[in-house]
Each structure stands twice: as C-alpha cells, then as structure tokens.
Short mmCIF file of C-alpha atoms in Angstrom, two decimals:
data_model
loop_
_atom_site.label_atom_id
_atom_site.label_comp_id
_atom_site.label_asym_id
_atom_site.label_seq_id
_atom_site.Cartn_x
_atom_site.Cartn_y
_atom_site.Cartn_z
CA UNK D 1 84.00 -41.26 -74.62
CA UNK D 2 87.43 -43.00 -74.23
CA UNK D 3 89.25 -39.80 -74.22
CA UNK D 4 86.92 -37.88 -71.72
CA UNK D 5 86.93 -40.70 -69.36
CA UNK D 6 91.07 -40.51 -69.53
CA UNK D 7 90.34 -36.66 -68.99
CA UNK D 8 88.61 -37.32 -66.26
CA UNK D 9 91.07 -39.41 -64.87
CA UNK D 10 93.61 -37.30 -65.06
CA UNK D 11 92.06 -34.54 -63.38
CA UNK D 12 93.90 -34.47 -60.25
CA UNK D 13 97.25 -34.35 -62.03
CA UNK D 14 96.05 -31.49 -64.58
CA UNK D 15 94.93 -29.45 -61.60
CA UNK D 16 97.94 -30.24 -59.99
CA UNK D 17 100.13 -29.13 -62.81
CA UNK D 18 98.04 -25.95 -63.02
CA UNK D 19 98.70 -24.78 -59.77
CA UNK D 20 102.57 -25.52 -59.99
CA UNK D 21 102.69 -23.93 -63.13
CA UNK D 22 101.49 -20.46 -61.83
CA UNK D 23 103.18 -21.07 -58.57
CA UNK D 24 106.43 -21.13 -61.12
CA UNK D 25 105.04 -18.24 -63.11
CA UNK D 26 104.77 -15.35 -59.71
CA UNK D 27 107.83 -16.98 -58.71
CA UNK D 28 110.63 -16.56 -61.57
CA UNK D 29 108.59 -14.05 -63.52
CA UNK D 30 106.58 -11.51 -61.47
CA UNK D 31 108.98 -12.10 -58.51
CA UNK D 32 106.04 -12.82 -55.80
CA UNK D 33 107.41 -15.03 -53.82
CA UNK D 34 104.48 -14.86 -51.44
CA UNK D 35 102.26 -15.23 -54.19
CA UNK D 36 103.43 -18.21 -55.50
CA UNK D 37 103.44 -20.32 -52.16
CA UNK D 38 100.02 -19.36 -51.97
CA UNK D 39 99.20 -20.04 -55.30
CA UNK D 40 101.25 -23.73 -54.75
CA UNK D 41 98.97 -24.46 -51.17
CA UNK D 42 95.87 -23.56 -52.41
CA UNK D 43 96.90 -25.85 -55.93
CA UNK D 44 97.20 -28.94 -53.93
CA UNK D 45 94.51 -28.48 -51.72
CA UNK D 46 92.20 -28.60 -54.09
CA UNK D 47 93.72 -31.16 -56.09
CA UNK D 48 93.62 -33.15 -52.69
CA UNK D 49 89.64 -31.95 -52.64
CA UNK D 50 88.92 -33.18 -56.12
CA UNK D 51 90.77 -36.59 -55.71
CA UNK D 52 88.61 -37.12 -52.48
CA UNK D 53 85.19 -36.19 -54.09
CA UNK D 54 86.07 -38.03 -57.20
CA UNK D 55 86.67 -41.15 -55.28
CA UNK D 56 83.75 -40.60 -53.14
CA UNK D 57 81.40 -39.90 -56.39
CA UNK D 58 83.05 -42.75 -58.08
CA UNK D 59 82.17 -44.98 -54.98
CA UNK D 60 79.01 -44.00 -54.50
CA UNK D 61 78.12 -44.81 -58.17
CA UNK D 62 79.45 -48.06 -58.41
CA UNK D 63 77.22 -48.86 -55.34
CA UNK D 64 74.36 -47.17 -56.50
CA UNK D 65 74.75 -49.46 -60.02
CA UNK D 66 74.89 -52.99 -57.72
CA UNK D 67 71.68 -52.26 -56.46
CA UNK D 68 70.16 -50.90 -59.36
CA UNK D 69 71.30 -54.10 -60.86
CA UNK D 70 70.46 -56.38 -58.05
CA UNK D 71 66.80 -54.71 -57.30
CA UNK D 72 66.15 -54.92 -61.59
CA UNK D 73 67.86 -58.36 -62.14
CA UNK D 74 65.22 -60.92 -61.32
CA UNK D 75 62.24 -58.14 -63.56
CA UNK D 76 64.71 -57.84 -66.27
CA UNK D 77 65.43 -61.38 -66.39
CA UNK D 78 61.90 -62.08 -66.51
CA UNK D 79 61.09 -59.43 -68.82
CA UNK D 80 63.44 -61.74 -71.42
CA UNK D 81 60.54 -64.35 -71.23
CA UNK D 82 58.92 -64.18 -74.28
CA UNK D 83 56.67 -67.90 -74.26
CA UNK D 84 53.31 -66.83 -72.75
CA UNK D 85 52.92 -69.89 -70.93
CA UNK D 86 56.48 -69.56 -69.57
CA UNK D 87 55.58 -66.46 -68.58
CA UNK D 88 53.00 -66.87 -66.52
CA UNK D 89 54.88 -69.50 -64.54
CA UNK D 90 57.68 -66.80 -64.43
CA UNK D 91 54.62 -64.50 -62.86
CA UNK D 92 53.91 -67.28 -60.69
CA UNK D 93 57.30 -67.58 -59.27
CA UNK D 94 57.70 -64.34 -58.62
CA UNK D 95 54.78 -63.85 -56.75
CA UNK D 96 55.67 -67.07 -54.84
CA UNK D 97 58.94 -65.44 -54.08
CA UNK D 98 57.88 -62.16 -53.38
CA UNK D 99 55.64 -63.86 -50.43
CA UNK D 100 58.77 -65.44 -48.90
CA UNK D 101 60.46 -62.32 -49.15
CA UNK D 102 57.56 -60.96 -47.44
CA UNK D 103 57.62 -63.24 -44.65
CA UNK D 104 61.01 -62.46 -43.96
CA UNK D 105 60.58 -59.06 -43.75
CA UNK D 106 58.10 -59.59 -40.92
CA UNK D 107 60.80 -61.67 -38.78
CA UNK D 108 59.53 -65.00 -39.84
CA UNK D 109 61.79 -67.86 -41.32
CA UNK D 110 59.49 -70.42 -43.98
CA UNK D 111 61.04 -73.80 -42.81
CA UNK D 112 60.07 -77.15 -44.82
CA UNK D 113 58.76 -79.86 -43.12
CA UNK D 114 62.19 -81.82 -41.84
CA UNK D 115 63.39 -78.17 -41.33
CA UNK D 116 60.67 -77.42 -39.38
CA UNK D 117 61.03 -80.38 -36.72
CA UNK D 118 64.61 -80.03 -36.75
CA UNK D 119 64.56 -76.25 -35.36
CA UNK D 120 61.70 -77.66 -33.13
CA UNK D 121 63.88 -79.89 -31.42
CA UNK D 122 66.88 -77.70 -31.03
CA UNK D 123 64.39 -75.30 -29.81
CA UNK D 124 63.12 -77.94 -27.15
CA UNK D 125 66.79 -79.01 -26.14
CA UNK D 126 67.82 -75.05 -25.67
CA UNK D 127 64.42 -74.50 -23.82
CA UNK D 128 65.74 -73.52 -20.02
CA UNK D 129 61.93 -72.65 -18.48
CA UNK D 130 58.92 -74.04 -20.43
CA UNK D 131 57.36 -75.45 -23.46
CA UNK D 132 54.37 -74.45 -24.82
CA UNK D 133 52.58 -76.12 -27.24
CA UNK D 134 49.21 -76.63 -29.28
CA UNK D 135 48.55 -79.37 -31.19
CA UNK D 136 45.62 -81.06 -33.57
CA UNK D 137 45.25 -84.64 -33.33
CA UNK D 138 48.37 -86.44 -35.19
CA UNK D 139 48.46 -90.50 -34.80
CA UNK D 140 52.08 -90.18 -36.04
CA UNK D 141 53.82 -89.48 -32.78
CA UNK D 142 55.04 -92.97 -31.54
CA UNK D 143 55.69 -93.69 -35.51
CA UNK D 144 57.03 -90.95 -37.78
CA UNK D 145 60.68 -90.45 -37.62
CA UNK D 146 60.66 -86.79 -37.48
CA UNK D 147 57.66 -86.75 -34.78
CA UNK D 148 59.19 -89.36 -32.76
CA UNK D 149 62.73 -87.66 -32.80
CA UNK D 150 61.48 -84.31 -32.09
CA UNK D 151 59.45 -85.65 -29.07
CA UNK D 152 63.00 -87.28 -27.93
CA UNK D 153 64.08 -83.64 -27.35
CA UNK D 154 60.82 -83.28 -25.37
CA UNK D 155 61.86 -86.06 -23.23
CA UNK D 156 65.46 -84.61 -22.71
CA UNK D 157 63.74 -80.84 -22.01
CA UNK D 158 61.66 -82.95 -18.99
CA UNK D 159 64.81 -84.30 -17.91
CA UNK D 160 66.31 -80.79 -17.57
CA UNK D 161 62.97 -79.90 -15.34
CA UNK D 162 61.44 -77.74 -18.20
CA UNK D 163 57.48 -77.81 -18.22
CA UNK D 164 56.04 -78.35 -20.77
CA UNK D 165 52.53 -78.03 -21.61
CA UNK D 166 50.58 -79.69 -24.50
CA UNK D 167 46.86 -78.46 -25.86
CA UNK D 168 45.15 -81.13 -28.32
CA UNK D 169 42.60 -79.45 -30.14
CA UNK D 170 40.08 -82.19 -31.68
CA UNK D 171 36.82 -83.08 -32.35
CA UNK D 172 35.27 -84.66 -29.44
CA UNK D 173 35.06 -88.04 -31.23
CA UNK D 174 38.30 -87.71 -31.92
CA UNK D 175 39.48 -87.87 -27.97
CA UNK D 176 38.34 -91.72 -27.49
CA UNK D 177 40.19 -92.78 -30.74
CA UNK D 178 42.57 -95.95 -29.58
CA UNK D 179 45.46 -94.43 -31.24
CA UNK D 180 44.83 -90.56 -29.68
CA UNK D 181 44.39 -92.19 -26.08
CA UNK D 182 47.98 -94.39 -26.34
CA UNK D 183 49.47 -90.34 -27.53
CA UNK D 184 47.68 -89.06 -24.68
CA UNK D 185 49.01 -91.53 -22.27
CA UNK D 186 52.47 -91.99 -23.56
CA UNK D 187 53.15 -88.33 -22.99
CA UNK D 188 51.25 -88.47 -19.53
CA UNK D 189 53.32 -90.84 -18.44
CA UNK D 190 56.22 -88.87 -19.33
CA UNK D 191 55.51 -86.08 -17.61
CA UNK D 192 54.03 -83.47 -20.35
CA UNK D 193 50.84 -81.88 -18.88
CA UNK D 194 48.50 -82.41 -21.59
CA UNK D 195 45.34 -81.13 -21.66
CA UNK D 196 42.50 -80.88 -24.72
CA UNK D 197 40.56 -78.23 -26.29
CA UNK D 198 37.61 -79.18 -28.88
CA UNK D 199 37.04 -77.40 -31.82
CA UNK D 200 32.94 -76.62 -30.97
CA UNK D 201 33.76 -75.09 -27.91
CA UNK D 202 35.85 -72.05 -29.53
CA UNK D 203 32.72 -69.18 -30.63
CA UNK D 204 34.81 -68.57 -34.06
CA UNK D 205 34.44 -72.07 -35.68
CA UNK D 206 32.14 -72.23 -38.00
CA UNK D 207 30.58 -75.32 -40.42
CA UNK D 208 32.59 -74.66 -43.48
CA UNK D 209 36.04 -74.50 -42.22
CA UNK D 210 35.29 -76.00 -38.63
CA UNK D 211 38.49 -73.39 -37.50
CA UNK D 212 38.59 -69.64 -36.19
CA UNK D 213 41.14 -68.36 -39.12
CA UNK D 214 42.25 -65.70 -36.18
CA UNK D 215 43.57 -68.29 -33.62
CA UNK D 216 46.26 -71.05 -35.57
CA UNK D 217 46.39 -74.54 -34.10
CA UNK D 218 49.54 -76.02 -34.51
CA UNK D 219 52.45 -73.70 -33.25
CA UNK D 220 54.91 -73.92 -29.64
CA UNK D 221 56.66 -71.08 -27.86
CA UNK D 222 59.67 -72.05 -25.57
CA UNK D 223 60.66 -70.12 -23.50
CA UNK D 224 58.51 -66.66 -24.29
CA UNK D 225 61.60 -66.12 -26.90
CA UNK D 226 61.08 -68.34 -29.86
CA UNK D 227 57.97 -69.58 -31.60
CA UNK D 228 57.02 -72.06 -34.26
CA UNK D 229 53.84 -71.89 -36.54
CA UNK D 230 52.42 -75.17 -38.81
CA UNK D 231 50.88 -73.51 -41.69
CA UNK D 232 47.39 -74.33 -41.92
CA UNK D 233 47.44 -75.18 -45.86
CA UNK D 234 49.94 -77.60 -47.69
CA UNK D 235 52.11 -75.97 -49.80
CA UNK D 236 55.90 -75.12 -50.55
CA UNK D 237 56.97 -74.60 -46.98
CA UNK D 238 55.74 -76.79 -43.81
CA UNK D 239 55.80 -74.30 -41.22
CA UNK D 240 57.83 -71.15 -40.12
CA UNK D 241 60.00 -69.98 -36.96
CA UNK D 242 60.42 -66.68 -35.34
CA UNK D 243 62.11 -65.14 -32.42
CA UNK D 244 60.86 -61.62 -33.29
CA UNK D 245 59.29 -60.41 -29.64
CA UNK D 246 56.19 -58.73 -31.36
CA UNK D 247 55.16 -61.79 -33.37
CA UNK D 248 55.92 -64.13 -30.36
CA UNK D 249 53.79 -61.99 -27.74
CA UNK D 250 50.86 -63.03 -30.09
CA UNK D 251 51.67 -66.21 -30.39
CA UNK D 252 51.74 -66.20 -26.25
CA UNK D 253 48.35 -64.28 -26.57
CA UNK D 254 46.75 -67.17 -28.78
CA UNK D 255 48.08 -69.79 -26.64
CA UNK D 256 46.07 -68.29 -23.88
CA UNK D 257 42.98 -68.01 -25.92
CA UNK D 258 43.48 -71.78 -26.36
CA UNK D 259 44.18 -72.59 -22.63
CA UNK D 260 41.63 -70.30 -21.84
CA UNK D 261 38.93 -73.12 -23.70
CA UNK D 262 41.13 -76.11 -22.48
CA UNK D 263 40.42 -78.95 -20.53
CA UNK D 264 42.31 -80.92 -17.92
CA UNK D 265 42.55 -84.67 -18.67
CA UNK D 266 43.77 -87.43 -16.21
CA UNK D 267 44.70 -91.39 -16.33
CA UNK D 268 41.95 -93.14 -14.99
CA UNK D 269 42.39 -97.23 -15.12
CA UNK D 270 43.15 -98.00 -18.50
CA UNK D 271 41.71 -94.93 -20.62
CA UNK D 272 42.83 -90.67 -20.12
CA UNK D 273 39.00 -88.99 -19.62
CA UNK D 274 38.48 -85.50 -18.74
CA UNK D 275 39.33 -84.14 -14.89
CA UNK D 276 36.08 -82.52 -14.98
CA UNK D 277 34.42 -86.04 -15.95
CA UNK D 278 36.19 -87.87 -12.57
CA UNK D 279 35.32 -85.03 -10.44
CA UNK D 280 31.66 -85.42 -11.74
CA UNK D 281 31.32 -89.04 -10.83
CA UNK D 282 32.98 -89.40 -7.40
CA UNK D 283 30.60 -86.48 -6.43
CA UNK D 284 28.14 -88.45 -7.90
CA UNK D 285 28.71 -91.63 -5.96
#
C-alpha cells in the first residue's frame, strides 16, 4: 500500500522522465530531431495534465472525506452507545437536535428566554417605522428585569417617533384585573396604542386548549423586516427570531387576523374600559 501510494506520487516525475527519455532516444539515435521536440512537448504536457487532475482528484477527496465524516460523526458516535438507557437519551438528543437544526433551516433562530428579550430590545431600538406587537396578559411588566428593560427600549423607540402598537389577548375577566389595568395604563400613558383582543371572540378557540393553534399569541414584527415568536409550550428554548421575508409576511398576516378581532381601549377617570363601552354611554345619556 506504502509503495503504490509512493508510485502514485511519483507519477508526474515518471511520466516526465518517460517523455525525456524518448525525446533523447529520436534525438541521438534515430536522428529525428523533429520527432523528439514533439515527443518532449507532448511529455510535459501531459505530465502538467496529470499533476493538475491529481491535485484536483486529491482535493476533491479530501473534501468529500470531511463531510462524510462530519455528516456520520454525531450517528457514529452514537452508534458507540451501547447502555440501553443511555441510548435512548442519546435518541432523545438527537431528535431534540435534529428539530433545532430544522428550525434553522426554515430561517428561524431558537433564542432562550434572556436571549429572546435581548434581541427584542435591540430589535425595538433599531426599529425606524413601527412596532408591532401581540401580547397575552403578563403582570410582570413594571417588575421583571428582562420585561422592564426590554420595555425601556420601547420607551426609547417612542422617543424616536416609532409607533408602536400593542394587542392584549385575554380573557375578559382578565381585562379588570388591578395589576392588567396599571400595564394598560402605564403604557397608555406612554404613548403605546394598546388595544385588547379576547380569546372567545376568535371562531378557532375551542374549550380544551381555549387557543386557535393556527394564529400564535405572543410574537412582534418591527419594522415589516424582523419578527419574534414566544413559543407556546415551555421547553429548551423561550422563543425564536427571524428576518426571513416569507416567514415574516405571515407573521404580518396573523397580526392582522388579531387586529382584525381587536378592540380599542381608552383612559377614562381612574380605570382603561373599552372605546366602544364610552361611546355606548355618552350616546346613552
């Protein structure tokens, strides 16, 4: 094996010999000097031939063998399990992995959950135009760190003159809770134009899962280039983020299906009711 792969090596210069040699051999012994020159050209052209589809073959090869190696690594690493247990955790991982890898493919980055409101708010502070967002009911933002600092880069976004626009979707109960109404009217106040959206009103809700699994709840899109998703279900990643145009034209489309069910709410004394609940009572009086 040694010795071929020397042979093989060698090649050029053993072709290259060749053709000098007979070059030599018309030339001092059948006298064709014509012959020989020929003989000589055509010698080190195709030495020059094989050295350059050598080195492409060789090249080629050593790339084909990386990814061989890198496409087989993680199954043949696997395939070393030998516990059963440990390998269906190994089976378990994979498939986990093989998910992510998924999502990827489909333009979509998984983000954990400080991750997640990190990108949010660099999202919000390179927003130019608008801000749109849908939200469930979450007590946490005048408490929680990373709500509270990712709502700081909704104030700055405001500053810059960006609108932004906030759906709540709720239960209806869940729109008179003390701590909902001092959200509500924080951001008010601020300048976000928030409006709600309960849950009973959208025709896919059901009783079991009270949610239309076609339409998600918790996502934004700023500035029609960039969108972030919640996931719906705990698990290893929070949320995800992508700026692929496809994916964020539905996102756009969903927000509209949201808006579409949404109602306009407005400060009135102490408490945020609904516009349509004012209206109602001044025509009343």
């Amino acid at each position: 094996m040694k010795f071929r792969y020397k042979l093989q090596q060698m090649a050029v210069f053993i072709e290259f010999l060749a053709g000098a040699g007979l070059a030599i051999f018309f030339h001092l012994v059948l006298h064709n000097e014509m012959a020989s020159y020929l003989i000589f050209g055509v010698g080190v052209l195709l030495s020059l031939a094989t050295y350059l589809l050598r080195e492409g073959i060789e090249k080629t090869r050593t790339e084909l063998t990386d990814l061989y190696h890198q496409a087989h690594e993680v199954t043949y690493a696997i395939s070393r399990v030998t516990d059963a247990e440990c390998q269906a955790k190994a089976q378990e991982l994979l498939a986990n992995t093989m998910r992510t890898i998924t999502m990827l493919q489909n333009g979509f980055i998984p983000l954990d959950e400080t991750e997640f409101y990190l990108d949010g708010a660099k999202c919000s502070d390179a927003a130019t135009l608008r801000i749109r967002a849908v939200d469930p009911v979450t007590f946490g933002w005048l408490a929680r760190a990373t709500l509270v600092n990712f709502y700081q880069s909704n104030l700055r976004a405001l500053e810059r003159k960006v609108n932004i626009t906030r759906i709540f979707v709720m239960h209806r109960e869940e729109f008179v809770a003390p701590e909902f109404q001092k959200v509500m009217m924080a951001q008010l106040k601020d300048g976000v134009d928030i409006r709600v959206a309960f849950r009973d009103e959208f025709p896919g809700a059901n009783a079991v899962s009270d949610r239309d699994t076609n339409i998600p709840w918790d996502f934004a899109v700023y500035d029609e280039q960039v969108a972030t998703e919640v996931f719906p279900h705990a698990g290893k990643y929070y949320g995800r983020k992508t700026n692929h145009p496809a994916e964020v034209e539905k996102y756009l489309h969903y927000y509209q299906l949201v808006e579409h069910n949404a109602h306009a709410v407005m400060i009135e004394g102490e408490q945020v009711t609904l516009a349509s609940d004012v209206i109602a009572t001044t025509q009343q009086k």
